[in-house]
PDB file of N, CA and C in Angstrom:
ATOM      1  N   MET A  21       5.644  19.345 -31.721  1.00  0.00           N
ATOM      2  CA  MET A  21       4.584  18.381 -31.945  1.00  0.00           C
ATOM      3  C   MET A  21       3.295  18.948 -31.367  1.00  0.00           C
ATOM      4  N   PRO A  22       2.245  18.934 -32.124  1.00  0.00           N
ATOM      5  CA  PRO A  22       1.000  19.575 -31.707  1.00  0.00           C
ATOM      6  C   PRO A  22       0.209  18.770 -30.672  1.00  0.00           C
ATOM      7  N   LEU A  23      -0.742  19.470 -30.054  1.00  0.00           N
ATOM      8  CA  LEU A  23      -1.636  18.843 -29.089  1.00  0.00           C
ATOM      9  C   LEU A  23      -2.370  17.662 -29.708  1.00  0.00           C
ATOM     10  N   LYS A  24      -2.671  17.725 -30.999  1.00  0.00           N
ATOM     11  CA  LYS A  24      -3.388  16.638 -31.668  1.00  0.00           C
ATOM     12  C   LYS A  24      -2.643  15.313 -31.523  1.00  0.00           C
ATOM     13  N   GLN A  25      -1.322  15.341 -31.587  1.00  0.00           N
ATOM     14  CA  GLN A  25      -0.569  14.093 -31.443  1.00  0.00           C
ATOM     15  C   GLN A  25      -0.759  13.515 -30.039  1.00  0.00           C
ATOM     16  N   THR A  26      -0.767  14.375 -29.035  1.00  0.00           N
ATOM     17  CA  THR A  26      -1.014  13.915 -27.671  1.00  0.00           C
ATOM     18  C   THR A  26      -2.397  13.280 -27.589  1.00  0.00           C
ATOM     19  N   GLN A  27      -3.392  13.926 -28.163  1.00  0.00           N
ATOM     20  CA  GLN A  27      -4.754  13.394 -28.147  1.00  0.00           C
ATOM     21  C   GLN A  27      -4.839  12.063 -28.889  1.00  0.00           C
ATOM     22  N   ASP A  28      -4.139  11.945 -30.010  1.00  0.00           N
ATOM     23  CA  ASP A  28      -4.136  10.692 -30.772  1.00  0.00           C
ATOM     24  C   ASP A  28      -3.537   9.551 -29.953  1.00  0.00           C
ATOM     25  N   TYR A  29      -2.461   9.826 -29.240  1.00  0.00           N
ATOM     26  CA  TYR A  29      -1.865   8.800 -28.373  1.00  0.00           C
ATOM     27  C   TYR A  29      -2.846   8.402 -27.273  1.00  0.00           C
ATOM     28  N   LEU A  30      -3.450   9.388 -26.623  1.00  0.00           N
ATOM     29  CA  LEU A  30      -4.349   9.104 -25.507  1.00  0.00           C
ATOM     30  C   LEU A  30      -5.574   8.302 -25.928  1.00  0.00           C
ATOM     31  N   LYS A  31      -6.041   8.493 -27.161  1.00  0.00           N
ATOM     32  CA  LYS A  31      -7.192   7.735 -27.655  1.00  0.00           C
ATOM     33  C   LYS A  31      -6.894   6.243 -27.739  1.00  0.00           C
ATOM     34  N   GLN A  32      -5.624   5.891 -27.808  1.00  0.00           N
ATOM     35  CA  GLN A  32      -5.231   4.491 -27.926  1.00  0.00           C
ATOM     36  C   GLN A  32      -4.993   3.836 -26.565  1.00  0.00           C
ATOM     37  N   MET A  33      -5.189   4.592 -25.503  1.00  0.00           N
ATOM     38  CA  MET A  33      -4.906   4.107 -24.154  1.00  0.00           C
ATOM     39  C   MET A  33      -6.154   4.143 -23.294  1.00  0.00           C
ATOM     40  N   GLN A  34      -6.150   3.323 -22.272  1.00  0.00           N
ATOM     41  CA  GLN A  34      -7.171   3.429 -21.244  1.00  0.00           C
ATOM     42  C   GLN A  34      -6.593   4.374 -20.193  1.00  0.00           C
ATOM     43  N   VAL A  35      -7.222   5.513 -20.019  1.00  0.00           N
ATOM     44  CA  VAL A  35      -6.699   6.548 -19.131  1.00  0.00           C
ATOM     45  C   VAL A  35      -7.565   6.625 -17.881  1.00  0.00           C
ATOM     46  N   VAL A  36      -6.909   6.592 -16.730  1.00  0.00           N
ATOM     47  CA  VAL A  36      -7.592   6.746 -15.449  1.00  0.00           C
ATOM     48  C   VAL A  36      -6.896   7.886 -14.720  1.00  0.00           C
ATOM     49  N   ARG A  37      -7.687   8.798 -14.221  1.00  0.00           N
ATOM     50  CA  ARG A  37      -7.143   9.969 -13.545  1.00  0.00           C
ATOM     51  C   ARG A  37      -7.726  10.045 -12.147  1.00  0.00           C
ATOM     52  N   PHE A  38      -6.885  10.348 -11.164  1.00  0.00           N
ATOM     53  CA  PHE A  38      -7.397  10.493  -9.806  1.00  0.00           C
ATOM     54  C   PHE A  38      -6.539  11.469  -9.016  1.00  0.00           C
ATOM     55  N   ASN A  39      -7.100  11.929  -7.916  1.00  0.00           N
ATOM     56  CA  ASN A  39      -6.406  12.837  -7.008  1.00  0.00           C
ATOM     57  C   ASN A  39      -5.542  11.997  -6.077  1.00  0.00           C
ATOM     58  N   ALA A  40      -4.247  12.154  -6.165  1.00  0.00           N
ATOM     59  CA  ALA A  40      -3.305  11.344  -5.388  1.00  0.00           C
ATOM     60  C   ALA A  40      -3.399  11.583  -3.884  1.00  0.00           C
ATOM     61  N   LEU A  41      -4.096  12.613  -3.473  1.00  0.00           N
ATOM     62  CA  LEU A  41      -4.232  12.901  -2.047  1.00  0.00           C
ATOM     63  C   LEU A  41      -5.573  12.443  -1.486  1.00  0.00           C
ATOM     64  N   SER A  42      -6.409  11.852  -2.325  1.00  0.00           N
ATOM     65  CA  SER A  42      -7.762  11.504  -1.889  1.00  0.00           C
ATOM     66  C   SER A  42      -7.836  10.084  -1.329  1.00  0.00           C
ATOM     67  N   ASN A  43      -8.915   9.841  -0.633  1.00  0.00           N
ATOM     68  CA  ASN A  43      -9.202   8.499  -0.125  1.00  0.00           C
ATOM     69  C   ASN A  43     -10.172   7.769  -1.043  1.00  0.00           C
ATOM     70  N   GLU A  44     -10.263   8.243  -2.281  1.00  0.00           N
ATOM     71  CA  GLU A  44     -11.109   7.605  -3.290  1.00  0.00           C
ATOM     72  C   GLU A  44     -10.665   6.151  -3.463  1.00  0.00           C
ATOM     73  N   LYS A  45     -11.636   5.245  -3.458  1.00  0.00           N
ATOM     74  CA  LYS A  45     -11.309   3.826  -3.610  1.00  0.00           C
ATOM     75  C   LYS A  45     -11.107   3.495  -5.080  1.00  0.00           C
ATOM     76  N   LEU A  46     -10.157   2.600  -5.330  1.00  0.00           N
ATOM     77  CA  LEU A  46      -9.889   2.178  -6.701  1.00  0.00           C
ATOM     78  C   LEU A  46      -9.335   0.762  -6.701  1.00  0.00           C
ATOM     79  N   ILE A  47      -9.284   0.192  -7.886  1.00  0.00           N
ATOM     80  CA  ILE A  47      -8.679  -1.126  -8.081  1.00  0.00           C
ATOM     81  C   ILE A  47      -7.496  -0.923  -9.016  1.00  0.00           C
ATOM     82  N   THR A  48      -6.320  -1.330  -8.586  1.00  0.00           N
ATOM     83  CA  THR A  48      -5.102  -1.137  -9.375  1.00  0.00           C
ATOM     84  C   THR A  48      -5.099  -2.069 -10.586  1.00  0.00           C
ATOM     85  N   PRO A  49      -4.209  -1.830 -11.546  1.00  0.00           N
ATOM     86  CA  PRO A  49      -4.118  -2.729 -12.707  1.00  0.00           C
ATOM     87  C   PRO A  49      -3.817  -4.185 -12.327  1.00  0.00           C
ATOM     88  N   LYS A  50      -3.270  -4.407 -11.136  1.00  0.00           N
ATOM     89  CA  LYS A  50      -3.006  -5.770 -10.650  1.00  0.00           C
ATOM     90  C   LYS A  50      -4.206  -6.345  -9.895  1.00  0.00           C
ATOM     91  N   GLY A  51      -5.292  -5.557  -9.792  1.00  0.00           N
ATOM     92  CA  GLY A  51      -6.504  -6.036  -9.143  1.00  0.00           C
ATOM     93  C   GLY A  51      -6.549  -5.829  -7.636  1.00  0.00           C
ATOM     94  N   ILE A  52      -5.671  -5.010  -7.101  1.00  0.00           N
ATOM     95  CA  ILE A  52      -5.629  -4.758  -5.662  1.00  0.00           C
ATOM     96  C   ILE A  52      -6.551  -3.592  -5.321  1.00  0.00           C
ATOM     97  N   ARG A  53      -7.404  -3.791  -4.313  1.00  0.00           N
ATOM     98  CA  ARG A  53      -8.299  -2.726  -3.848  1.00  0.00           C
ATOM     99  C   ARG A  53      -7.538  -1.844  -2.857  1.00  0.00           C
ATOM    100  N   THR A  54      -7.576  -0.546  -3.103  1.00  0.00           N
ATOM    101  CA  THR A  54      -6.850   0.403  -2.258  1.00  0.00           C
ATOM    102  C   THR A  54      -7.470   1.783  -2.432  1.00  0.00           C
ATOM    103  N   THR A  55      -6.818   2.789  -1.908  1.00  0.00           N
ATOM    104  CA  THR A  55      -7.255   4.165  -2.139  1.00  0.00           C
ATOM    105  C   THR A  55      -6.236   4.842  -3.045  1.00  0.00           C
ATOM    106  N   ALA A  56      -6.646   5.941  -3.644  1.00  0.00           N
ATOM    107  CA  ALA A  56      -5.739   6.687  -4.524  1.00  0.00           C
ATOM    108  C   ALA A  56      -4.496   7.118  -3.758  1.00  0.00           C
ATOM    109  N   LYS A  57      -4.679   7.629  -2.557  1.00  0.00           N
ATOM    110  CA  LYS A  57      -3.553   8.094  -1.742  1.00  0.00           C
ATOM    111  C   LYS A  57      -2.597   6.948  -1.414  1.00  0.00           C
ATOM    112  N   ASP A  58      -3.142   5.819  -0.979  1.00  0.00           N
ATOM    113  CA  ASP A  58      -2.291   4.682  -0.618  1.00  0.00           C
ATOM    114  C   ASP A  58      -1.560   4.113  -1.830  1.00  0.00           C
ATOM    115  N   TRP A  59      -2.217   4.088  -2.982  1.00  0.00           N
ATOM    116  CA  TRP A  59      -1.565   3.557  -4.181  1.00  0.00           C
ATOM    117  C   TRP A  59      -0.448   4.485  -4.638  1.00  0.00           C
ATOM    118  N   TYR A  60      -0.709   5.797  -4.590  1.00  0.00           N
ATOM    119  CA  TYR A  60       0.325   6.782  -4.941  1.00  0.00           C
ATOM    120  C   TYR A  60       1.561   6.556  -4.069  1.00  0.00           C
ATOM    121  N   GLU A  61       1.338   6.367  -2.784  1.00  0.00           N
ATOM    122  CA  GLU A  61       2.456   6.130  -1.859  1.00  0.00           C
ATOM    123  C   GLU A  61       3.128   4.791  -2.135  1.00  0.00           C
ATOM    124  N   ALA A  62       2.347   3.752  -2.413  1.00  0.00           N
ATOM    125  CA  ALA A  62       2.912   2.426  -2.694  1.00  0.00           C
ATOM    126  C   ALA A  62       3.776   2.438  -3.954  1.00  0.00           C
ATOM    127  N   LEU A  63       3.405   3.279  -4.909  1.00  0.00           N
ATOM    128  CA  LEU A  63       4.191   3.398  -6.139  1.00  0.00           C
ATOM    129  C   LEU A  63       5.456   4.239  -5.933  1.00  0.00           C
ATOM    130  N   ASN A  64       5.595   4.830  -4.754  1.00  0.00           N
ATOM    131  CA  ASN A  64       6.739   5.693  -4.436  1.00  0.00           C
ATOM    132  C   ASN A  64       6.871   6.858  -5.409  1.00  0.00           C
ATOM    133  N   LEU A  65       5.738   7.423  -5.792  1.00  0.00           N
ATOM    134  CA  LEU A  65       5.756   8.587  -6.670  1.00  0.00           C
ATOM    135  C   LEU A  65       6.113   9.815  -5.842  1.00  0.00           C
ATOM    136  N   THR A  66       6.770  10.768  -6.484  1.00  0.00           N
ATOM    137  CA  THR A  66       7.235  11.942  -5.744  1.00  0.00           C
ATOM    138  C   THR A  66       6.798  13.261  -6.362  1.00  0.00           C
ATOM    139  N   TYR A  67       6.212  13.224  -7.543  1.00  0.00           N
ATOM    140  CA  TYR A  67       5.884  14.446  -8.265  1.00  0.00           C
ATOM    141  C   TYR A  67       4.431  14.398  -8.688  1.00  0.00           C
ATOM    142  N   LYS A  68       3.777  15.543  -8.655  1.00  0.00           N
ATOM    143  CA  LYS A  68       2.398  15.631  -9.132  1.00  0.00           C
ATOM    144  C   LYS A  68       2.335  16.724 -10.184  1.00  0.00           C
ATOM    145  N   PRO A  69       1.741  16.475 -11.315  1.00  0.00           N
ATOM    146  CA  PRO A  69       1.106  15.208 -11.684  1.00  0.00           C
ATOM    147  C   PRO A  69       2.139  14.160 -12.089  1.00  0.00           C
ATOM    148  N   ALA A  70       1.749  12.924 -11.930  1.00  0.00           N
ATOM    149  CA  ALA A  70       2.585  11.797 -12.352  1.00  0.00           C
ATOM    150  C   ALA A  70       1.765  10.953 -13.319  1.00  0.00           C
ATOM    151  N   ILE A  71       2.461  10.302 -14.219  1.00  0.00           N
ATOM    152  CA  ILE A  71       1.813   9.385 -15.154  1.00  0.00           C
ATOM    153  C   ILE A  71       2.556   8.063 -15.068  1.00  0.00           C
ATOM    154  N   VAL A  72       1.806   6.977 -14.898  1.00  0.00           N
ATOM    155  CA  VAL A  72       2.409   5.648 -14.855  1.00  0.00           C
ATOM    156  C   VAL A  72       1.729   4.808 -15.925  1.00  0.00           C
ATOM    157  N   PHE A  73       2.532   4.140 -16.738  1.00  0.00           N
ATOM    158  CA  PHE A  73       2.018   3.307 -17.822  1.00  0.00           C
ATOM    159  C   PHE A  73       2.158   1.841 -17.434  1.00  0.00           C
ATOM    160  N   PHE A  74       1.071   1.084 -17.643  1.00  0.00           N
ATOM    161  CA  PHE A  74       1.056  -0.339 -17.319  1.00  0.00           C
ATOM    162  C   PHE A  74       0.737  -1.143 -18.569  1.00  0.00           C
ATOM    163  N   ASP A  75       1.216  -2.388 -18.611  1.00  0.00           N
ATOM    164  CA  ASP A  75       0.830  -3.265 -19.712  1.00  0.00           C
ATOM    165  C   ASP A  75      -0.515  -3.908 -19.381  1.00  0.00           C
ATOM    166  N   LYS A  76      -1.007  -4.759 -20.257  1.00  0.00           N
ATOM    167  CA  LYS A  76      -2.333  -5.362 -20.076  1.00  0.00           C
ATOM    168  C   LYS A  76      -2.399  -6.311 -18.886  1.00  0.00           C
ATOM    169  N   LEU A  77      -1.247  -6.737 -18.381  1.00  0.00           N
ATOM    170  CA  LEU A  77      -1.202  -7.620 -17.218  1.00  0.00           C
ATOM    171  C   LEU A  77      -1.055  -6.846 -15.910  1.00  0.00           C
ATOM    172  N   GLY A  78      -0.978  -5.518 -16.024  1.00  0.00           N
ATOM    173  CA  GLY A  78      -0.855  -4.686 -14.836  1.00  0.00           C
ATOM    174  C   GLY A  78       0.570  -4.441 -14.388  1.00  0.00           C
ATOM    175  N   ASN A  79       1.536  -4.812 -15.214  1.00  0.00           N
ATOM    176  CA  ASN A  79       2.940  -4.568 -14.888  1.00  0.00           C
ATOM    177  C   ASN A  79       3.334  -3.161 -15.327  1.00  0.00           C
ATOM    178  N   GLU A  80       4.054  -2.464 -14.469  1.00  0.00           N
ATOM    179  CA  GLU A  80       4.499  -1.115 -14.819  1.00  0.00           C
ATOM    180  C   GLU A  80       5.516  -1.176 -15.952  1.00  0.00           C
ATOM    181  N   ILE A  81       5.308  -0.323 -16.957  1.00  0.00           N
ATOM    182  CA  ILE A  81       6.235  -0.221 -18.084  1.00  0.00           C
ATOM    183  C   ILE A  81       7.203   0.927 -17.837  1.00  0.00           C
ATOM    184  N   ILE A  82       6.647   2.094 -17.574  1.00  0.00           N
ATOM    185  CA  ILE A  82       7.459   3.299 -17.391  1.00  0.00           C
ATOM    186  C   ILE A  82       6.602   4.334 -16.685  1.00  0.00           C
ATOM    187  N   ARG A  83       7.260   5.276 -16.047  1.00  0.00           N
ATOM    188  CA  ARG A  83       6.541   6.346 -15.356  1.00  0.00           C
ATOM    189  C   ARG A  83       7.096   7.703 -15.737  1.00  0.00           C
ATOM    190  N   LYS A  84       6.258   8.679 -15.643  1.00  0.00           N
ATOM    191  CA  LYS A  84       6.643  10.081 -15.835  1.00  0.00           C
ATOM    192  C   LYS A  84       6.392  10.738 -14.489  1.00  0.00           C
ATOM    193  N   ASP A  85       7.385  10.656 -13.637  1.00  0.00           N
ATOM    194  CA  ASP A  85       7.266  11.149 -12.270  1.00  0.00           C
ATOM    195  C   ASP A  85       8.132  12.394 -12.092  1.00  0.00           C
ATOM    196  N   ALA A  86       8.023  13.269 -13.052  1.00  0.00           N
ATOM    197  CA  ALA A  86       8.768  14.526 -13.046  1.00  0.00           C
ATOM    198  C   ALA A  86       8.222  15.361 -14.194  1.00  0.00           C
ATOM    199  N   PHE A  87       8.687  16.565 -14.316  1.00  0.00           N
ATOM    200  CA  PHE A  87       8.241  17.404 -15.421  1.00  0.00           C
ATOM    201  C   PHE A  87       9.007  17.028 -16.678  1.00  0.00           C
ATOM    202  N   PHE A  88       8.285  16.721 -17.740  1.00  0.00           N
ATOM    203  CA  PHE A  88       8.892  16.415 -19.031  1.00  0.00           C
ATOM    204  C   PHE A  88       8.332  17.366 -20.072  1.00  0.00           C
ATOM    205  N   LYS A  89       9.127  17.677 -21.045  1.00  0.00           N
ATOM    206  CA  LYS A  89       8.666  18.458 -22.184  1.00  0.00           C
ATOM    207  C   LYS A  89       7.796  17.574 -23.070  1.00  0.00           C
ATOM    208  N   GLN A  90       7.079  18.208 -23.986  1.00  0.00           N
ATOM    209  CA  GLN A  90       6.128  17.504 -24.843  1.00  0.00           C
ATOM    210  C   GLN A  90       6.786  16.382 -25.650  1.00  0.00           C
ATOM    211  N   TYR A  91       7.968  16.624 -26.200  1.00  0.00           N
ATOM    212  CA  TYR A  91       8.626  15.593 -27.012  1.00  0.00           C
ATOM    213  C   TYR A  91       8.900  14.341 -26.183  1.00  0.00           C
ATOM    214  N   HIS A  92       9.314  14.521 -24.945  1.00  0.00           N
ATOM    215  CA  HIS A  92       9.590  13.374 -24.088  1.00  0.00           C
ATOM    216  C   HIS A  92       8.305  12.631 -23.726  1.00  0.00           C
ATOM    217  N   LEU A  93       7.244  13.371 -23.454  1.00  0.00           N
ATOM    218  CA  LEU A  93       5.968  12.723 -23.155  1.00  0.00           C
ATOM    219  C   LEU A  93       5.478  11.926 -24.356  1.00  0.00           C
ATOM    220  N   HIS A  94       5.558  12.506 -25.558  1.00  0.00           N
ATOM    221  CA  HIS A  94       5.149  11.781 -26.765  1.00  0.00           C
ATOM    222  C   HIS A  94       6.016  10.547 -26.965  1.00  0.00           C
ATOM    223  N   SER A  95       7.291  10.667 -26.691  1.00  0.00           N
ATOM    224  CA  SER A  95       8.189   9.524 -26.848  1.00  0.00           C
ATOM    225  C   SER A  95       7.849   8.418 -25.854  1.00  0.00           C
ATOM    226  N   ILE A  96       7.487   8.787 -24.627  1.00  0.00           N
ATOM    227  CA  ILE A  96       7.073   7.788 -23.639  1.00  0.00           C
ATOM    228  C   ILE A  96       5.812   7.078 -24.122  1.00  0.00           C
ATOM    229  N   MET A  97       4.842   7.844 -24.622  1.00  0.00           N
ATOM    230  CA  MET A  97       3.602   7.240 -25.114  1.00  0.00           C
ATOM    231  C   MET A  97       3.872   6.317 -26.293  1.00  0.00           C
ATOM    232  N   ASP A  98       4.734   6.730 -27.212  1.00  0.00           N
ATOM    233  CA  ASP A  98       5.081   5.898 -28.357  1.00  0.00           C
ATOM    234  C   ASP A  98       5.808   4.635 -27.899  1.00  0.00           C
ATOM    235  N   TYR A  99       6.671   4.764 -26.924  1.00  0.00           N
ATOM    236  CA  TYR A  99       7.418   3.641 -26.340  1.00  0.00           C
ATOM    237  C   TYR A  99       6.459   2.573 -25.819  1.00  0.00           C
ATOM    238  N   VAL A 100       5.412   3.016 -25.144  1.00  0.00           N
ATOM    239  CA  VAL A 100       4.419   2.095 -24.584  1.00  0.00           C
ATOM    240  C   VAL A 100       3.528   1.518 -25.680  1.00  0.00           C
ATOM    241  N   LEU A 101       2.926   2.385 -26.491  1.00  0.00           N
ATOM    242  CA  LEU A 101       1.958   1.941 -27.499  1.00  0.00           C
ATOM    243  C   LEU A 101       2.572   1.065 -28.579  1.00  0.00           C
ATOM    244  N   SER A 102       3.802   1.343 -28.956  1.00  0.00           N
ATOM    245  CA  SER A 102       4.449   0.554 -30.011  1.00  0.00           C
ATOM    246  C   SER A 102       4.970  -0.776 -29.493  1.00  0.00           C
ATOM    247  N   GLY A 103       5.029  -0.924 -28.174  1.00  0.00           N
ATOM    248  CA  GLY A 103       5.585  -2.142 -27.591  1.00  0.00           C
ATOM    249  C   GLY A 103       7.108  -2.150 -27.611  1.00  0.00           C
ATOM    250  N   ALA A 104       7.719  -1.008 -27.922  1.00  0.00           N
ATOM    251  CA  ALA A 104       9.182  -0.933 -28.016  1.00  0.00           C
ATOM    252  C   ALA A 104       9.862  -1.302 -26.702  1.00  0.00           C
ATOM    253  N   TYR A 105       9.173  -1.096 -25.578  1.00  0.00           N
ATOM    254  CA  TYR A 105       9.748  -1.431 -24.273  1.00  0.00           C
ATOM    255  C   TYR A 105      10.078  -2.915 -24.161  1.00  0.00           C
ATOM    256  N   GLN A 106       9.412  -3.744 -24.972  1.00  0.00           N
ATOM    257  CA  GLN A 106       9.663  -5.184 -24.929  1.00  0.00           C
ATOM    258  C   GLN A 106      10.996  -5.544 -25.582  1.00  0.00           C
ATOM    259  N   GLN A 107      11.438  -4.735 -26.546  1.00  0.00           N
ATOM    260  CA  GLN A 107      12.715  -4.986 -27.212  1.00  0.00           C
ATOM    261  C   GLN A 107      13.841  -4.111 -26.656  1.00  0.00           C
ATOM    262  N   GLN A 108      13.498  -2.913 -26.216  1.00  0.00           N
ATOM    263  CA  GLN A 108      14.514  -1.977 -25.716  1.00  0.00           C
ATOM    264  C   GLN A 108      14.110  -1.524 -24.317  1.00  0.00           C
ATOM    265  N   PRO A 109      14.618  -2.187 -23.284  1.00  0.00           N
ATOM    266  CA  PRO A 109      14.218  -1.837 -21.923  1.00  0.00           C
ATOM    267  C   PRO A 109      14.787  -0.508 -21.423  1.00  0.00           C
ATOM    268  N   ASN A 110      15.743   0.060 -22.140  1.00  0.00           N
ATOM    269  CA  ASN A 110      16.348   1.320 -21.730  1.00  0.00           C
ATOM    270  C   ASN A 110      15.681   2.463 -22.494  1.00  0.00           C
ATOM    271  N   PHE A 111      14.870   3.255 -21.794  1.00  0.00           N
ATOM    272  CA  PHE A 111      14.126   4.320 -22.456  1.00  0.00           C
ATOM    273  C   PHE A 111      15.048   5.355 -23.087  1.00  0.00           C
ATOM    274  N   GLN A 112      16.148   5.688 -22.437  1.00  0.00           N
ATOM    275  CA  GLN A 112      17.052   6.703 -22.990  1.00  0.00           C
ATOM    276  C   GLN A 112      17.609   6.256 -24.341  1.00  0.00           C
ATOM    277  N   ARG A 113      17.946   4.994 -24.469  1.00  0.00           N
ATOM    278  CA  ARG A 113      18.413   4.482 -25.766  1.00  0.00           C
ATOM    279  C   ARG A 113      17.287   4.543 -26.795  1.00  0.00           C
ATOM    280  N   TYR A 114      16.080   4.183 -26.349  1.00  0.00           N
ATOM    281  CA  TYR A 114      14.931   4.220 -27.257  1.00  0.00           C
ATOM    282  C   TYR A 114      14.712   5.632 -27.804  1.00  0.00           C
ATOM    283  N   ILE A 115      14.721   6.627 -26.921  1.00  0.00           N
ATOM    284  CA  ILE A 115      14.425   7.989 -27.368  1.00  0.00           C
ATOM    285  C   ILE A 115      15.524   8.505 -28.305  1.00  0.00           C
ATOM    286  N   THR A 116      16.757   8.098 -28.080  1.00  0.00           N
ATOM    287  CA  THR A 116      17.851   8.480 -28.985  1.00  0.00           C
ATOM    288  C   THR A 116      17.631   7.867 -30.362  1.00  0.00           C
ATOM    289  N   GLU A 117      17.293   6.573 -30.394  1.00  0.00           N
ATOM    290  CA  GLU A 117      17.034   5.887 -31.668  1.00  0.00           C
ATOM    291  C   GLU A 117      15.823   6.495 -32.372  1.00  0.00           C
ATOM    292  N   ARG A 118      14.777   6.793 -31.612  1.00  0.00           N
ATOM    293  CA  ARG A 118      13.565   7.389 -32.184  1.00  0.00           C
ATOM    294  C   ARG A 118      13.882   8.754 -32.793  1.00  0.00           C
ATOM    295  N   SER A 119      14.645   9.553 -32.080  1.00  0.00           N
ATOM    296  CA  SER A 119      15.018  10.884 -32.572  1.00  0.00           C
ATOM    297  C   SER A 119      15.821  10.781 -33.864  1.00  0.00           C
ATOM    298  N   ASP A 120      16.764   9.847 -33.900  1.00  0.00           N
ATOM    299  CA  ASP A 120      17.578   9.655 -35.110  1.00  0.00           C
ATOM    300  C   ASP A 120      16.706   9.265 -36.300  1.00  0.00           C
ATOM    301  N   LYS A 121      15.746   8.364 -36.080  1.00  0.00           N
ATOM    302  CA  LYS A 121      14.859   7.920 -37.169  1.00  0.00           C
ATOM    303  C   LYS A 121      13.994   9.072 -37.679  1.00  0.00           C
ATOM    304  N   LEU A 122      13.496   9.895 -36.769  1.00  0.00           N
ATOM    305  CA  LEU A 122      12.682  11.041 -37.179  1.00  0.00           C
ATOM    306  C   LEU A 122      13.514  12.030 -37.987  1.00  0.00           C
ATOM    307  N   ARG A 123      14.727  12.281 -37.549  1.00  0.00           N
ATOM    308  CA  ARG A 123      15.610  13.200 -38.286  1.00  0.00           C
ATOM    309  C   ARG A 123      15.925  12.665 -39.679  1.00  0.00           C
ATOM    310  N   GLU A 124      16.124  11.329 -39.786  1.00  0.00           N
ATOM    311  CA  GLU A 124      16.387  10.712 -41.092  1.00  0.00           C
ATOM    312  C   GLU A 124      15.222  10.924 -42.052  1.00  0.00           C
ATOM    313  N   LYS A 125      14.014  11.038 -41.506  1.00  0.00           N
ATOM    314  CA  LYS A 125      12.820  11.273 -42.326  1.00  0.00           C
ATOM    315  C   LYS A 125      12.609  12.762 -42.603  1.00  0.00           C
ATOM    316  N   GLY A 126      13.512  13.592 -42.102  1.00  0.00           N
ATOM    317  CA  GLY A 126      13.394  15.031 -42.316  1.00  0.00           C
ATOM    318  C   GLY A 126      12.498  15.731 -41.313  1.00  0.00           C
ATOM    319  N   ILE A 127      12.150  15.047 -40.232  1.00  0.00           N
ATOM    320  CA  ILE A 127      11.293  15.630 -39.201  1.00  0.00           C
ATOM    321  C   ILE A 127      12.182  16.280 -38.142  1.00  0.00           C
ATOM    322  N   GLU A 128      11.901  17.546 -37.861  1.00  0.00           N
ATOM    323  CA  GLU A 128      12.689  18.265 -36.857  1.00  0.00           C
ATOM    324  C   GLU A 128      12.376  17.733 -35.462  1.00  0.00           C
ATOM    325  N   VAL A 129      13.395  17.507 -34.690  1.00  0.00           N
ATOM    326  CA  VAL A 129      13.237  17.053 -33.311  1.00  0.00           C
ATOM    327  C   VAL A 129      13.698  18.186 -32.399  1.00  0.00           C
ATOM    328  N   ASP A 130      12.755  18.713 -31.629  1.00  0.00           N
ATOM    329  CA  ASP A 130      13.078  19.780 -30.684  1.00  0.00           C
ATOM    330  C   ASP A 130      12.724  19.286 -29.290  1.00  0.00           C
ATOM    331  N   ILE A 131      13.722  18.859 -28.552  1.00  0.00           N
ATOM    332  CA  ILE A 131      13.470  18.281 -27.233  1.00  0.00           C
ATOM    333  C   ILE A 131      13.081  19.325 -26.193  1.00  0.00           C
ATOM    334  N   TRP A 132      13.127  20.585 -26.541  1.00  0.00           N
ATOM    335  CA  TRP A 132      12.820  21.648 -25.583  1.00  0.00           C
ATOM    336  C   TRP A 132      11.377  22.124 -25.659  1.00  0.00           C
ATOM    337  N   LEU A 133      10.595  21.558 -26.560  1.00  0.00           N
ATOM    338  CA  LEU A 133       9.176  21.946 -26.643  1.00  0.00           C
ATOM    339  C   LEU A 133       8.361  21.200 -25.623  1.00  0.00           C
TER     340      LEU A 133
END
């Protein structure tokens, strides 16, 4: 899957980027005032970079707190943007179903890219 697909997904999201080690002040999706460092710790993140997806109410949907290949990252973005997390709370089941549907359409699925 090309970089363009990643860019297309990101255009549909509100993206905020910060240094997890900084004392930069921010307001979390739940409206809490804190620093980037304190919020990173409060989220119990362990890997950098990390990506955390929130819904419009500030509730965490899913996180990418480890190294993922491009297909998995795209699947996480699709999971969030499509609202599939509301019907299928298990991401692993979602990605299996998504992969099967893509293959049925003749689209090659390479989870190692």
